[in-house]
Short mmCIF file of C-alpha atoms in Angstrom, two decimals:
data_model
loop_
_atom_site.label_atom_id
_atom_site.label_comp_id
_atom_site.label_asym_id
_atom_site.label_seq_id
_atom_site.Cartn_x
_atom_site.Cartn_y
_atom_site.Cartn_z
CA MET A 1348 89.09 145.61 44.82
CA LYS A 1349 91.47 145.32 47.68
CA ILE A 1350 90.66 148.98 48.73
CA ARG A 1351 86.97 148.11 48.96
CA ILE A 1352 87.64 144.91 51.09
CA THR A 1353 89.88 147.02 53.35
CA ILE A 1354 87.17 149.65 53.76
CA SER A 1355 84.52 147.05 54.66
CA LEU A 1356 86.67 145.50 57.33
CA ILE A 1357 87.23 149.01 59.00
CA ALA A 1358 83.44 149.63 58.87
CA ILE A 1359 82.66 146.18 60.43
CA SER A 1360 85.32 146.95 63.21
CA LEU A 1361 83.93 150.32 64.08
CA ALA A 1362 80.44 148.84 64.23
CA ILE A 1363 81.65 146.22 66.84
CA TRP A 1364 83.63 148.87 68.63
CA SER A 1365 80.52 151.05 68.91
CA CYS A 1366 78.52 148.22 70.64
CA ASP A 1367 78.15 148.41 74.55
CA GLU A 1368 80.57 146.44 76.62
CA PRO A 1369 79.13 144.29 79.30
CA LYS A 1370 78.72 146.31 82.35
CA PRO A 1371 80.52 144.84 85.35
CA PHE A 1372 79.57 145.29 88.94
CA ASP A 1373 81.55 144.40 92.01
CA ASN A 1374 80.55 142.40 95.15
CA PRO A 1375 82.78 141.51 98.05
CA THR A 1376 84.09 138.21 96.40
CA PHE A 1377 84.39 138.62 92.67
CA SER A 1378 83.86 140.91 89.62
CA TYR A 1379 80.81 139.85 87.72
CA ASN A 1380 81.66 139.43 83.96
CA PRO A 1381 80.77 136.96 81.19
CA PHE A 1382 84.12 135.30 81.77
CA SER A 1383 86.49 135.46 84.70
CA PHE A 1384 89.40 133.29 86.09
CA GLN A 1385 90.79 133.16 89.53
CA GLN A 1386 93.29 131.14 91.62
CA ASP A 1387 93.29 130.98 95.39
CA THR A 1388 95.08 129.03 98.24
CA LEU A 1389 92.26 128.76 100.74
CA HIS A 1390 92.86 128.12 104.34
CA ASN A 1391 89.28 127.18 104.76
CA ILE A 1392 89.81 123.80 106.52
CA GLU A 1393 87.85 124.32 109.71
CA GLU A 1394 88.74 121.11 111.64
CA THR A 1395 90.77 117.93 111.34
CA THR A 1396 89.43 114.87 113.09
CA PRO A 1397 91.23 111.53 113.49
CA GLY A 1398 89.20 108.50 112.26
CA LYS A 1399 88.38 106.19 115.14
CA GLN A 1400 87.52 102.93 113.23
CA SER A 1401 90.00 100.30 113.72
CA ILE A 1402 91.35 98.22 111.04
CA GLU A 1403 89.76 94.84 110.63
CA TRP A 1404 92.94 92.84 110.65
CA GLY A 1405 91.48 89.34 110.86
CA ASP A 1406 90.20 89.61 107.26
CA HIS A 1407 93.30 91.64 106.10
CA LEU A 1408 95.45 90.10 103.37
CA ARG A 1409 98.75 90.86 105.44
CA ALA A 1410 99.82 90.34 108.87
CA TRP A 1411 102.68 91.96 110.78
CA VAL A 1412 105.28 90.73 113.15
CA GLY A 1413 108.25 92.74 114.56
CA ASP A 1414 109.59 95.35 117.08
CA THR A 1415 110.90 98.76 115.94
CA GLN A 1416 111.07 102.16 117.52
CA TYR A 1417 107.69 103.01 116.34
CA TYR A 1418 105.53 99.65 116.68
CA ARG A 1419 105.42 96.39 118.16
CA ALA A 1420 103.35 93.74 116.32
CA GLY A 1421 102.63 89.99 116.34
CA PHE A 1422 99.67 87.85 115.68
CA SER A 1423 97.77 84.74 116.92
CA LEU A 1424 96.03 82.04 115.00
CA ASP A 1425 93.08 79.76 115.69
CA PHE A 1426 92.99 76.39 114.01
CA SER A 1427 90.03 73.82 113.98
CA PHE A 1428 90.49 70.39 112.73
CA SER A 1429 88.63 67.14 112.83
CA ASP A 1430 90.18 64.31 114.86
CA SER A 1431 88.79 61.79 112.24
CA ASN A 1432 91.01 63.62 109.65
CA LEU A 1433 94.05 62.88 111.77
CA ILE A 1434 93.14 59.18 111.61
CA GLY A 1435 92.96 59.05 115.42
CA VAL A 1436 96.76 58.92 115.99
CA ASP A 1437 99.62 61.31 116.70
CA ALA A 1438 101.42 62.79 113.79
CA ASP A 1439 105.08 62.26 113.56
CA SER A 1440 105.65 66.01 113.27
CA VAL A 1441 103.34 69.02 112.91
CA GLN A 1442 104.65 72.15 111.32
CA LEU A 1443 103.47 75.86 111.18
CA TRP A 1444 103.70 77.22 107.73
CA ILE A 1445 103.74 80.97 107.09
CA ARG A 1446 104.32 82.66 103.76
CA HIS A 1447 106.62 85.69 104.28
CA GLN A 1448 106.15 88.52 101.82
CA THR A 1449 108.88 91.02 102.74
CA SER A 1450 110.55 92.73 105.80
CA TYR A 1451 111.43 96.30 106.56
CA PRO A 1452 114.33 97.65 108.54
CA GLU A 1453 113.90 99.99 111.59
CA ASN A 1454 114.71 102.93 109.51
CA GLY A 1455 113.15 102.95 106.16
CA ALA A 1456 116.02 104.62 104.50
CA ASP A 1457 118.31 101.81 105.54
CA THR A 1458 118.67 98.27 104.08
CA LEU A 1459 118.44 94.90 105.98
CA VAL A 1460 121.89 93.92 107.20
CA ASP A 1461 121.13 90.59 108.58
CA THR A 1462 119.71 87.75 106.61
CA TYR A 1463 118.13 85.97 109.54
CA LYS A 1464 116.11 87.13 112.55
CA SER A 1465 114.68 85.25 115.42
CA PHE A 1466 110.92 84.88 116.17
CA ASN A 1467 109.05 83.46 119.28
CA PHE A 1468 106.30 80.89 118.80
CA TYR A 1469 103.51 80.38 121.53
CA GLN A 1470 100.77 78.15 122.20
CA THR A 1471 97.92 80.82 122.83
CA THR A 1472 94.74 78.83 123.38
CA GLY A 1473 92.55 80.58 125.93
CA VAL A 1474 95.19 83.16 126.65
CA PRO A 1475 94.22 86.88 126.91
CA ILE A 1476 97.28 88.23 124.89
CA ASP A 1477 99.01 91.44 126.26
CA LEU A 1478 101.51 92.75 123.80
CA SER A 1479 102.82 95.49 126.17
CA ALA A 1480 103.20 93.14 129.12
CA GLY A 1481 104.74 90.38 127.12
CA ILE A 1482 101.86 87.79 127.89
CA PHE A 1483 101.52 85.39 125.06
CA GLY A 1484 100.92 81.97 126.52
CA GLU A 1485 102.99 78.95 126.59
CA HIS A 1486 106.40 79.53 124.85
CA LEU A 1487 107.02 76.74 122.40
CA GLY A 1488 110.43 77.92 121.32
CA ASN A 1489 111.96 80.31 118.80
CA ASP A 1490 113.42 79.89 115.33
CA THR A 1491 115.39 82.09 112.90
CA MET A 1492 113.85 83.27 109.64
CA ASP A 1493 115.19 84.46 106.38
CA VAL A 1494 114.05 88.19 106.39
CA LYS A 1495 115.71 89.07 103.24
CA GLY A 1496 114.10 86.51 101.03
CA GLU A 1497 110.89 87.67 99.58
CA ASN A 1498 107.79 85.50 99.09
CA ASN A 1499 109.49 82.51 100.88
CA PHE A 1500 107.94 80.01 103.44
CA TRP A 1501 108.76 80.19 107.08
CA THR A 1502 108.23 76.91 108.87
CA PHE A 1503 108.28 76.05 112.62
CA THR A 1504 107.97 72.52 113.92
CA LEU A 1505 105.76 72.31 116.96
CA PRO A 1506 107.41 70.50 119.84
CA ASP A 1507 106.04 66.95 120.36
CA SER A 1508 102.90 66.64 122.22
CA THR A 1509 101.87 70.21 121.42
CA ILE A 1510 98.78 68.54 119.54
CA MET A 1511 97.64 65.19 120.75
CA ALA A 1512 95.09 62.66 119.18
CA GLY A 1513 91.68 63.82 120.11
CA ASP A 1514 92.37 67.61 120.05
CA THR A 1515 90.23 69.47 117.59
CA SER A 1516 91.61 73.05 117.96
CA ILE A 1517 94.61 75.05 118.78
CA GLY A 1518 95.69 78.60 119.16
CA LEU A 1519 99.21 79.55 118.08
CA GLY A 1520 101.06 82.81 118.20
CA VAL A 1521 104.02 84.41 116.40
CA PHE A 1522 105.78 87.39 118.28
CA PRO A 1523 109.07 89.23 117.78
CA ASP A 1524 112.30 87.97 119.59
CA GLU A 1525 114.56 90.67 118.17
CA ALA A 1526 114.21 94.29 117.58
CA GLY A 1527 114.92 96.23 114.52
CA ILE A 1528 112.68 95.03 111.75
CA MET A 1529 109.05 94.73 110.85
CA SER A 1530 108.04 91.68 108.61
CA VAL A 1531 104.73 91.31 106.67
CA LEU A 1532 103.20 87.97 105.87
CA TYR A 1533 100.13 86.77 104.20
CA GLY A 1534 97.20 87.06 106.64
CA GLY A 1535 93.81 85.96 107.35
CA GLY A 1536 92.19 87.16 104.17
CA SER A 1537 94.57 85.49 101.80
CA THR A 1538 94.07 82.14 100.10
CA ILE A 1539 97.75 81.34 101.26
CA ARG A 1540 97.15 82.23 105.02
CA PRO A 1541 99.14 80.41 107.58
CA SER A 1542 98.46 76.65 107.83
CA LEU A 1543 99.38 73.59 109.82
CA MET A 1544 101.02 70.62 108.14
CA PHE A 1545 100.58 67.22 109.80
CA PHE A 1546 103.15 64.65 108.62
CA PHE A 1547 102.83 60.88 108.90
CA HIS A 1548 105.65 58.63 108.10
CA GLU A 1549 104.93 54.95 107.39
CA PRO A 1550 106.86 52.20 105.39
CA ASP A 1551 105.43 51.56 101.95
CA THR A 1552 104.97 48.10 100.19
CA ALA A 1553 108.65 48.01 99.41
CA GLY A 1554 109.58 48.73 103.06
CA ALA A 1555 110.85 52.25 102.15
CA ASP A 1556 109.74 55.40 104.05
CA SER A 1557 106.66 56.96 102.84
CA VAL A 1558 105.24 60.32 103.93
CA THR A 1559 101.65 61.54 103.87
CA SER A 1560 100.37 64.83 104.94
CA LEU A 1561 97.32 66.75 105.88
CA THR A 1562 97.00 70.57 105.63
CA PHE A 1563 94.64 72.81 107.71
CA LEU A 1564 94.48 76.58 106.90
CA THR A 1565 93.89 78.86 109.81
CA ASP A 1566 90.41 79.67 110.66
CA SER A 1567 91.04 83.07 112.37
CA LEU A 1568 93.99 85.43 112.50
CA TYR A 1569 94.24 88.27 115.11
CA MET A 1570 96.76 91.13 114.83
CA HIS A 1571 98.21 92.49 118.12
CA LEU A 1572 99.80 95.90 117.59
CA ILE A 1573 100.98 98.77 119.79
CA GLU A 1574 102.58 102.08 119.20
CA GLN A 1575 105.95 102.37 121.13
CA THR A 1576 105.71 104.94 124.11
CA GLY A 1577 106.90 108.28 123.39
CA ALA A 1578 107.40 107.42 119.58
CA PHE A 1579 104.81 109.82 118.33
CA ASP A 1580 104.57 113.72 118.88
CA PRO A 1581 101.23 114.72 120.18
CA GLN A 1582 101.13 117.83 118.04
CA TYR A 1583 100.61 115.64 114.85
CA ASP A 1584 98.06 113.19 113.75
CA TYR A 1585 99.50 110.04 112.08
CA LEU A 1586 98.28 108.10 109.00
CA SER A 1587 99.72 104.50 108.76
CA GLN A 1588 98.90 101.14 107.05
CA LEU A 1589 99.50 99.82 110.66
CA SER A 1590 97.43 101.81 112.88
CA GLY A 1591 96.09 105.18 111.66
CA ASP A 1592 92.65 104.64 110.20
CA SER A 1593 91.87 108.03 108.62
CA LEU A 1594 91.96 111.81 109.09
CA VAL A 1595 88.80 113.92 108.25
CA PHE A 1596 89.26 117.35 106.82
CA SER A 1597 86.27 119.54 107.34
CA LEU A 1598 86.04 122.31 104.58
CA ASN A 1599 83.93 125.38 104.30
CA LEU A 1600 83.03 125.84 100.48
CA GLN A 1601 81.27 129.11 100.84
CA ASN A 1602 84.23 131.40 99.76
CA ILE A 1603 84.41 129.57 96.47
CA ILE A 1604 80.61 129.44 95.79
CA PRO A 1605 79.52 132.22 93.57
CA ASP A 1606 76.22 134.15 93.49
CA ASN A 1607 73.07 132.34 91.94
CA ASP A 1608 73.46 133.98 88.59
CA THR A 1609 76.73 132.41 87.68
CA LEU A 1610 78.25 129.02 87.00
CA ILE A 1611 81.49 127.89 88.51
CA HIS A 1612 83.91 125.47 86.73
CA ILE A 1613 86.84 123.98 88.87
CA ILE A 1614 89.89 123.83 86.47
CA SER A 1615 91.91 122.21 89.17
CA SER A 1616 91.86 121.79 92.88
CA ASN A 1617 94.51 120.45 95.17
CA LEU A 1618 94.32 119.40 98.76
CA LEU A 1619 97.37 120.73 100.71
CA PRO A 1620 97.59 119.03 104.13
CA ASP A 1621 100.40 120.35 106.34
CA PHE A 1622 102.74 117.32 106.26
CA ALA A 1623 105.66 117.23 108.57
CA LEU A 1624 108.48 115.29 106.87
CA ASP A 1625 110.73 115.28 109.96
CA ALA A 1626 107.98 113.69 111.96
CA SER A 1627 107.16 111.04 109.14
CA ALA A 1628 108.70 107.74 108.19
CA PHE A 1629 109.04 106.70 104.55
CA TYR A 1630 109.87 103.24 103.56
CA VAL A 1631 111.33 102.08 100.16
CA SER A 1632 108.64 99.48 98.91
CA SER A 1633 111.09 97.86 96.71
CA PRO A 1634 114.98 97.49 96.56
CA LEU A 1635 114.75 98.96 92.97
CA ASP A 1636 112.95 102.19 94.30
CA SER A 1637 115.08 105.21 94.47
CA LEU A 1638 112.19 107.66 95.20
CA GLN A 1639 110.48 107.45 98.53
CA LYS A 1640 106.86 108.44 98.59
CA TYR A 1641 103.69 107.81 100.46
CA TYR A 1642 100.39 106.80 98.77
CA LEU A 1643 96.98 107.88 100.29
CA ASN A 1644 93.47 107.95 99.26
CA VAL A 1645 90.85 110.91 99.55
CA ILE A 1646 87.12 110.10 99.50
CA ASP A 1647 84.03 112.24 99.92
CA PRO A 1648 81.64 110.03 102.02
CA VAL A 1649 78.60 111.53 100.63
CA SER A 1650 79.27 111.19 96.82
CA GLU A 1651 81.62 108.21 97.50
CA ILE A 1652 83.96 109.70 94.87
CA SER A 1653 87.50 108.95 95.62
CA VAL A 1654 90.79 109.92 94.22
CA ASN A 1655 94.48 108.78 94.72
CA PHE A 1656 97.03 111.06 96.49
CA THR A 1657 100.78 110.68 96.39
CA PHE A 1658 103.26 112.69 98.36
CA GLY A 1659 107.08 112.45 97.78
CA LEU A 1660 109.95 112.72 100.30
CA ASP A 1661 111.15 115.77 98.35
CA GLU A 1662 108.02 117.66 99.60
CA ALA A 1663 106.54 117.42 96.01
CA TYR A 1664 102.98 116.32 95.60
CA LEU A 1665 103.23 113.70 92.81
CA GLY A 1666 99.31 113.62 92.49
CA ASN A 1667 96.62 115.48 94.74
CA GLU A 1668 94.02 116.59 92.36
CA ILE A 1669 90.60 116.67 93.92
CA LYS A 1670 88.41 118.62 91.51
CA TYR A 1671 86.57 115.62 90.73
CA ILE A 1672 85.21 115.69 94.40
CA ILE A 1673 84.90 119.51 94.76
CA GLN A 1674 83.06 120.12 91.47
CA PRO A 1675 80.09 117.68 92.11
CA ALA A 1676 79.77 119.05 95.72
CA LEU A 1677 79.38 122.66 94.21
CA ASP A 1678 77.05 121.41 91.65
CA GLU A 1679 74.78 119.98 94.39
CA GLY A 1680 74.85 123.34 96.16
CA ARG A 1681 76.75 121.87 99.25
CA THR A 1682 78.47 124.52 101.36
CA THR A 1683 80.47 122.15 103.48
CA ILE A 1684 82.36 118.96 102.71
CA ASP A 1685 84.38 116.37 104.63
CA LEU A 1686 87.26 114.82 102.75
CA VAL A 1687 88.49 111.58 104.40
CA LEU A 1688 92.20 110.96 103.99
CA ARG A 1689 93.44 107.36 104.39
CA SER A 1690 96.72 105.75 103.84
CA ASN A 1691 96.76 103.47 100.71
CA ASN A 1692 100.43 102.67 100.63
CA ILE A 1693 101.42 100.29 97.77
CA GLY A 1694 103.54 97.43 99.23
CA PHE A 1695 101.79 97.74 102.48
CA ASP A 1696 104.91 99.19 104.32
CA PRO A 1697 105.00 100.25 107.78
CA GLY A 1698 105.65 103.84 107.17
CA PHE A 1699 103.54 106.72 108.29
CA ILE A 1700 102.93 110.28 107.57
CA ALA A 1701 102.74 113.16 110.18
CA ILE A 1702 100.00 115.74 109.54
CA SER A 1703 99.79 119.00 111.85
CA ARG A 1704 96.75 118.89 114.16
CA ASP A 1705 96.41 122.82 113.43
CA ALA A 1706 93.72 122.80 110.70
CA ARG A 1707 94.74 126.31 109.82
CA GLU A 1708 97.99 125.10 108.49
CA SER A 1709 96.42 122.94 105.87
CA ALA A 1710 94.69 124.24 102.76
CA ILE A 1711 93.28 123.63 99.38
CA PHE A 1712 94.26 125.32 96.14
CA VAL A 1713 91.49 126.22 93.67
CA SER A 1714 91.80 127.40 90.02
CA SER A 1715 88.38 128.12 88.58
CA SER A 1716 86.60 130.10 86.05
CA PHE A 1717 82.98 131.75 86.04
CA ALA A 1718 80.42 132.36 83.50
CA VAL A 1719 76.90 133.91 83.26
CA ARG A 1720 74.08 131.44 84.13
CA PRO A 1721 72.17 130.98 80.97
#
């Protein structure tokens, strides 16, 4: 019985072996076969173009103030209030309240040494602010703030007569007084954006002091930001939470598109920008972090598909899979694609990443398989 089974298996094997194999033929890009697999690092990025759109800081959830070797930043605020709400009299004191989120040192690898730093406050009503020239309006004074404390309120008491009875609006500004840090605060898009607190003191029925107050949230916030002269190398494009809006990679897809009689399946695809670590600045987003990394987002503006992208200080890609963008583009028969790379840094830190302007130095890695079109 066992012999008969063995003979039957041999006969079947010989019959299969005698069948004709698929006949392959070659063309300049691949060998036609029912199944094939290839991996390529393709230097097919033809152009990189910096995005020109400016960040709309007025509606941003964060605002920045500081002075480092890379950036100088500050912000101004417009407040509107009704005189009837102020009871037609001068308040005993008026405070500008700002909620501080966190502060970063000059060098992202360092830790903050000083607990307090000094900031300048200005009356900016009707003043064309020039950060580079130091024109901010009427100087109201400066105050020291706790830059090590996180999620703490900063307050500045306006000098007497800064706001008088009958006033219905005022512009105020906050700008750095010392170099070495960059501080992030809750900005115009936040429900806890900067506010003015009007305090009124009067005796109560028992003759003791009683305090009432009125709060006015800022109506508009304007960021003022400049790059320090000579801080950035012209051979690189820079992406930052602070100023670099985006970088557009224009790719030619034709050398990964098969002939019409096959289907392509992208197993994985990775964007490989030519990052320059020596020209980049990474900041630890939390005192508990030990790994410095930079977060980005890649989007195809045609399909509106986006994926997250993470690059580590150790030159390792912690996430740069873009097959979810490339595959639909190929399925639609597109021969070119623009990938828009933006900063998406968790923690909103002031770090930046440098990318070579030589498009030929960047690439995509593609792992794919082909099959006969049914």
